[in-house]
C-alpha cells in the first residue's frame, strides 16, 4: 500500500474532533479512497497519533455515513454512485436556499461580523490551497448563515447533507485557481444577509450549490466514481 498523504496533526483541540475533521476532509476530497479498507493503526501512524482517537473519530464518521466498520479489519470508505451524488445535490437545492432565505428574513439576528470573518477565512484557505481549512470553514459558515432561520433541525439536516457531499475535484480547482472565485461568493452572501435581501440570497445559494454539483460532485471526467459494494 502506498504511503498515505496525510499531514501529522499539530494541535490538540479535542483530539477525537481534530482527527475526525482531518479524516472527514480526506474522505470528502478523495485522499482516502472509496472502497479502500483502512486500519486505525495505519491511519494513526500517518496522523502522528495513537489508534484510539482514530477509532473514536471513525465512529463519528460512521454515523455520518462516510465510512463503514468492517469487523476485525478496520474501516472502509463508503462509495457513492453518480445517482446518489445527484440525489444529495437535489436535496441540498431544496433545503439550503430555503433555509438561508428564511434566515435572511430574520437578518437582524445574524452576527454579520462573525459571518464576514468566516467568509474571509474561506477565501484565505482557498488562496493557500488548504483543503482541510476550506472544507471546515465552508461548513461552519453555511451553518452560521442558516442559523437565524429559526429551525435548528433544518439547519442540522442541511449541514449533514453538505458533509456527505463528495468533492472529488477540489484539488483540481485549487490548482487551477478556480476555487477563489467561488470562495468570494461567501462575502456576497454576507452582504445580502446584512441587507435582508432574502430573494437575492436564495438565488445566490442555488447558483453556489449548482457550482458544487457541476465542479465537485462529478469530479474530473477522467476519474472513475466507485460504486458502493
Short mmCIF file of C-alpha atoms in Angstrom, two decimals:
data_model
loop_
_atom_site.label_atom_id
_atom_site.label_comp_id
_atom_site.label_asym_id
_atom_site.label_seq_id
_atom_site.Cartn_x
_atom_site.Cartn_y
_atom_site.Cartn_z
CA UNK A 1 0.00 0.00 0.00
CA UNK A 2 1.29 3.48 -0.88
CA UNK A 3 2.14 5.90 1.92
CA UNK A 4 -0.90 7.93 2.96
CA UNK A 5 -0.81 11.60 2.04
CA UNK A 6 -1.94 12.87 5.45
CA UNK A 7 -0.09 15.57 7.35
CA UNK A 8 0.61 14.93 11.05
CA UNK A 9 -1.60 16.85 13.45
CA UNK A 10 -0.11 19.84 15.19
CA UNK A 11 -2.82 20.85 17.61
CA UNK A 12 -4.92 19.25 20.30
CA UNK A 13 -8.42 20.65 20.21
CA UNK A 14 -10.34 17.64 21.32
CA UNK A 15 -8.10 15.02 19.77
CA UNK A 16 -11.08 12.97 18.69
CA UNK A 17 -12.66 16.00 16.96
CA UNK A 18 -9.37 17.03 15.36
CA UNK A 19 -8.79 13.54 13.96
CA UNK A 20 -12.38 13.34 12.73
CA UNK A 21 -12.02 16.69 10.97
CA UNK A 22 -8.83 15.59 9.26
CA UNK A 23 -10.24 12.24 8.15
CA UNK A 24 -13.54 13.78 7.05
CA UNK A 25 -11.73 16.23 4.80
CA UNK A 26 -9.57 13.43 3.39
CA UNK A 27 -12.68 11.41 2.51
CA UNK A 28 -14.61 14.31 1.01
CA UNK A 29 -11.67 15.41 -1.13
CA UNK A 30 -10.82 11.84 -2.19
CA UNK A 31 -7.46 11.50 -0.42
CA UNK A 32 -8.91 8.47 1.34
CA UNK A 33 -10.17 6.28 -1.47
CA UNK A 34 -13.70 4.93 -1.74
CA UNK A 35 -13.89 1.19 -1.22
CA UNK A 36 -10.43 1.10 0.38
CA UNK A 37 -10.05 -0.57 3.77
CA UNK A 38 -8.05 1.39 6.35
CA UNK A 39 -6.93 0.27 9.79
CA UNK A 40 -6.87 2.58 12.79
CA UNK A 41 -3.15 1.92 13.48
CA UNK A 42 -2.17 2.80 9.88
CA UNK A 43 -4.23 6.00 9.93
CA UNK A 44 -2.95 6.86 13.39
CA UNK A 45 0.64 6.47 12.24
CA UNK A 46 0.01 8.76 9.26
CA UNK A 47 -1.53 11.39 11.54
CA UNK A 48 1.03 11.02 14.31
CA UNK A 49 -1.48 9.83 16.93
CA UNK A 50 -2.39 6.53 18.54
CA UNK A 51 -5.06 4.24 17.12
CA UNK A 52 -7.55 5.07 19.89
CA UNK A 53 -8.61 8.59 18.78
CA UNK A 54 -8.77 7.30 15.20
CA UNK A 55 -11.22 4.56 16.21
CA UNK A 56 -13.27 7.10 18.16
CA UNK A 57 -13.29 9.52 15.22
CA UNK A 58 -14.24 6.76 12.80
CA UNK A 59 -17.31 6.01 14.91
CA UNK A 60 -18.42 9.60 14.32
CA UNK A 61 -17.77 9.28 10.59
CA UNK A 62 -19.70 6.01 10.52
CA UNK A 63 -22.75 7.81 11.88
CA UNK A 64 -22.29 10.43 9.16
CA UNK A 65 -22.30 7.69 6.51
CA UNK A 66 -18.76 8.39 5.32
CA UNK A 67 -17.28 5.05 6.40
CA UNK A 68 -18.48 1.61 7.46
CA UNK A 69 -16.96 -0.66 10.07
CA UNK A 70 -15.52 -3.97 8.92
CA UNK A 71 -15.29 -6.26 11.93
CA UNK A 72 -11.74 -7.13 12.99
CA UNK A 73 -10.31 -5.36 9.94
CA UNK A 74 -10.89 -1.62 10.10
CA UNK A 75 -12.97 0.90 8.25
CA UNK A 76 -13.98 1.14 4.60
CA UNK A 77 -14.74 4.46 2.94
CA UNK A 78 -18.25 4.18 1.57
CA UNK A 79 -18.69 4.61 -2.16
CA UNK A 80 -21.24 6.85 -3.83
CA UNK A 81 -22.70 6.47 -7.30
CA UNK A 82 -23.33 9.38 -9.65
CA UNK A 83 -27.07 8.95 -8.93
CA UNK A 84 -26.51 9.22 -5.17
CA UNK A 85 -24.41 12.35 -5.62
CA UNK A 86 -27.09 13.91 -7.81
CA UNK A 87 -29.77 12.99 -5.29
CA UNK A 88 -27.83 14.69 -2.49
CA UNK A 89 -27.30 17.78 -4.65
CA UNK A 90 -31.04 17.87 -5.41
CA UNK A 91 -31.89 17.68 -1.71
CA UNK A 92 -29.42 20.44 -0.92
CA UNK A 93 -31.00 22.62 -3.60
CA UNK A 94 -34.36 22.10 -1.94
CA UNK A 95 -33.38 22.86 1.63
CA UNK A 96 -30.27 25.07 1.80
CA UNK A 97 -31.52 28.03 -0.28
CA UNK A 98 -34.85 27.95 1.54
CA UNK A 99 -33.23 27.80 4.99
CA UNK A 100 -30.95 30.69 4.04
CA UNK A 101 -33.86 32.70 2.66
CA UNK A 102 -35.71 32.27 5.94
CA UNK A 103 -32.55 33.32 7.78
CA UNK A 104 -32.30 36.50 5.69
CA UNK A 105 -35.88 37.37 6.60
CA UNK A 106 -34.66 37.39 10.20
CA UNK A 107 -31.34 39.01 9.30
CA UNK A 108 -31.21 41.20 12.42
CA UNK A 109 -30.47 38.03 14.39
CA UNK A 110 -27.40 37.30 12.24
CA UNK A 111 -23.89 38.01 13.53
CA UNK A 112 -22.60 39.89 10.48
CA UNK A 113 -19.12 40.48 11.89
CA UNK A 114 -18.71 36.78 12.59
CA UNK A 115 -20.01 35.80 9.15
CA UNK A 116 -17.63 38.26 7.49
CA UNK A 117 -14.66 36.82 9.36
CA UNK A 118 -15.72 33.30 8.45
CA UNK A 119 -16.11 34.23 4.77
CA UNK A 120 -12.63 35.73 4.77
CA UNK A 121 -11.31 32.54 6.34
CA UNK A 122 -12.79 30.56 3.44
CA UNK A 123 -11.16 32.88 0.91
CA UNK A 124 -7.80 32.64 2.69
CA UNK A 125 -7.97 28.83 2.77
CA UNK A 126 -8.75 28.71 -0.95
CA UNK A 127 -5.82 31.01 -1.73
CA UNK A 128 -3.50 28.91 0.43
CA UNK A 129 -4.61 25.59 -1.14
CA UNK A 130 -5.69 24.50 2.34
CA UNK A 131 -8.30 21.82 1.63
CA UNK A 132 -8.90 20.91 5.27
CA UNK A 133 -9.28 24.53 6.25
CA UNK A 134 -11.55 25.29 3.32
CA UNK A 135 -13.95 22.43 3.98
CA UNK A 136 -14.14 23.14 7.70
CA UNK A 137 -14.61 26.89 7.26
CA UNK A 138 -17.16 26.42 4.48
CA UNK A 139 -19.26 24.04 6.58
CA UNK A 140 -19.15 26.30 9.63
CA UNK A 141 -20.02 29.39 7.55
CA UNK A 142 -23.12 27.90 6.00
CA UNK A 143 -24.25 26.54 9.35
CA UNK A 144 -23.94 30.05 10.82
CA UNK A 145 -25.57 31.65 7.77
CA UNK A 146 -28.66 29.45 8.09
CA UNK A 147 -28.83 29.84 11.86
CA UNK A 148 -31.31 32.76 12.03
CA UNK A 149 -33.89 30.74 10.05
CA UNK A 150 -35.26 29.67 13.44
CA UNK A 151 -35.36 25.95 12.64
CA UNK A 152 -32.40 24.16 14.20
CA UNK A 153 -33.48 20.80 12.78
CA UNK A 154 -33.47 22.22 9.25
CA UNK A 155 -30.01 23.70 9.76
CA UNK A 156 -28.62 20.39 11.05
CA UNK A 157 -30.22 18.46 8.19
CA UNK A 158 -28.76 20.81 5.58
CA UNK A 159 -25.35 20.62 7.25
CA UNK A 160 -25.42 16.81 7.33
CA UNK A 161 -26.03 16.63 3.57
CA UNK A 162 -23.27 19.18 2.95
CA UNK A 163 -20.88 16.97 4.95
CA UNK A 164 -21.80 13.91 2.88
CA UNK A 165 -21.14 15.66 -0.43
CA UNK A 166 -18.01 14.28 -2.09
CA UNK A 167 -15.89 17.00 -3.67
CA UNK A 168 -13.60 14.97 -5.87
CA UNK A 169 -12.40 17.89 -7.98
CA UNK A 170 -11.46 20.17 -5.11
CA UNK A 171 -7.70 19.81 -5.57
CA UNK A 172 -8.01 20.47 -9.30
CA UNK A 173 -9.99 23.64 -8.64
CA UNK A 174 -7.32 24.82 -6.23
CA UNK A 175 -4.54 24.08 -8.71
CA UNK A 176 -6.39 25.95 -11.45
CA UNK A 177 -7.17 28.86 -9.11
CA UNK A 178 -10.90 28.49 -9.79
CA UNK A 179 -11.84 27.98 -6.18
CA UNK A 180 -11.06 31.56 -5.15
CA UNK A 181 -13.92 32.84 -7.33
CA UNK A 182 -16.39 30.51 -5.65
CA UNK A 183 -14.95 31.37 -2.25
CA UNK A 184 -15.61 35.06 -2.88
CA UNK A 185 -19.33 34.31 -3.20
CA UNK A 186 -19.42 33.88 0.58
CA UNK A 187 -18.75 37.59 1.09
CA UNK A 188 -21.61 38.34 -1.33
CA UNK A 189 -23.85 36.14 0.82
CA UNK A 190 -22.92 38.14 3.91
CA UNK A 191 -23.74 41.43 2.15
CA UNK A 192 -27.16 40.13 1.13
CA UNK A 193 -27.80 38.80 4.62
CA UNK A 194 -26.92 42.19 6.09
CA UNK A 195 -29.43 43.85 3.73
CA UNK A 196 -32.06 41.23 4.43
CA UNK A 197 -32.42 40.57 0.70
CA UNK A 198 -33.86 37.08 1.05
CA UNK A 199 -34.78 36.59 -2.62
CA UNK A 200 -31.32 37.51 -3.91
CA UNK A 201 -29.68 35.34 -1.27
CA UNK A 202 -31.93 32.42 -2.23
CA UNK A 203 -30.87 32.85 -5.87
CA UNK A 204 -27.18 33.05 -4.96
CA UNK A 205 -27.39 29.86 -2.88
CA UNK A 206 -28.89 27.99 -5.82
CA UNK A 207 -26.02 29.22 -8.00
CA UNK A 208 -23.47 28.33 -5.32
CA UNK A 209 -24.73 24.78 -4.82
CA UNK A 210 -25.03 24.28 -8.58
CA UNK A 211 -21.33 25.16 -8.84
CA UNK A 212 -20.64 22.42 -6.34
CA UNK A 213 -22.66 19.92 -8.32
CA UNK A 214 -21.07 20.89 -11.60
CA UNK A 215 -17.45 21.09 -10.49
CA UNK A 216 -17.13 18.90 -7.40
CA UNK A 217 -19.70 16.14 -7.24
CA UNK A 218 -18.85 14.60 -10.59
CA UNK A 219 -15.12 15.26 -10.24
CA UNK A 220 -12.70 15.00 -13.12
CA UNK A 221 -14.32 13.31 -16.14
CA UNK A 222 -11.27 11.05 -16.35
CA UNK A 223 -11.78 9.86 -12.79
CA UNK A 224 -13.97 6.88 -12.08
CA UNK A 225 -16.54 7.24 -9.32
CA UNK A 226 -16.52 3.96 -7.48
CA UNK A 227 -19.90 2.34 -6.85
CA UNK A 228 -20.96 1.12 -3.45
CA UNK A 229 -20.21 -2.51 -2.76
#
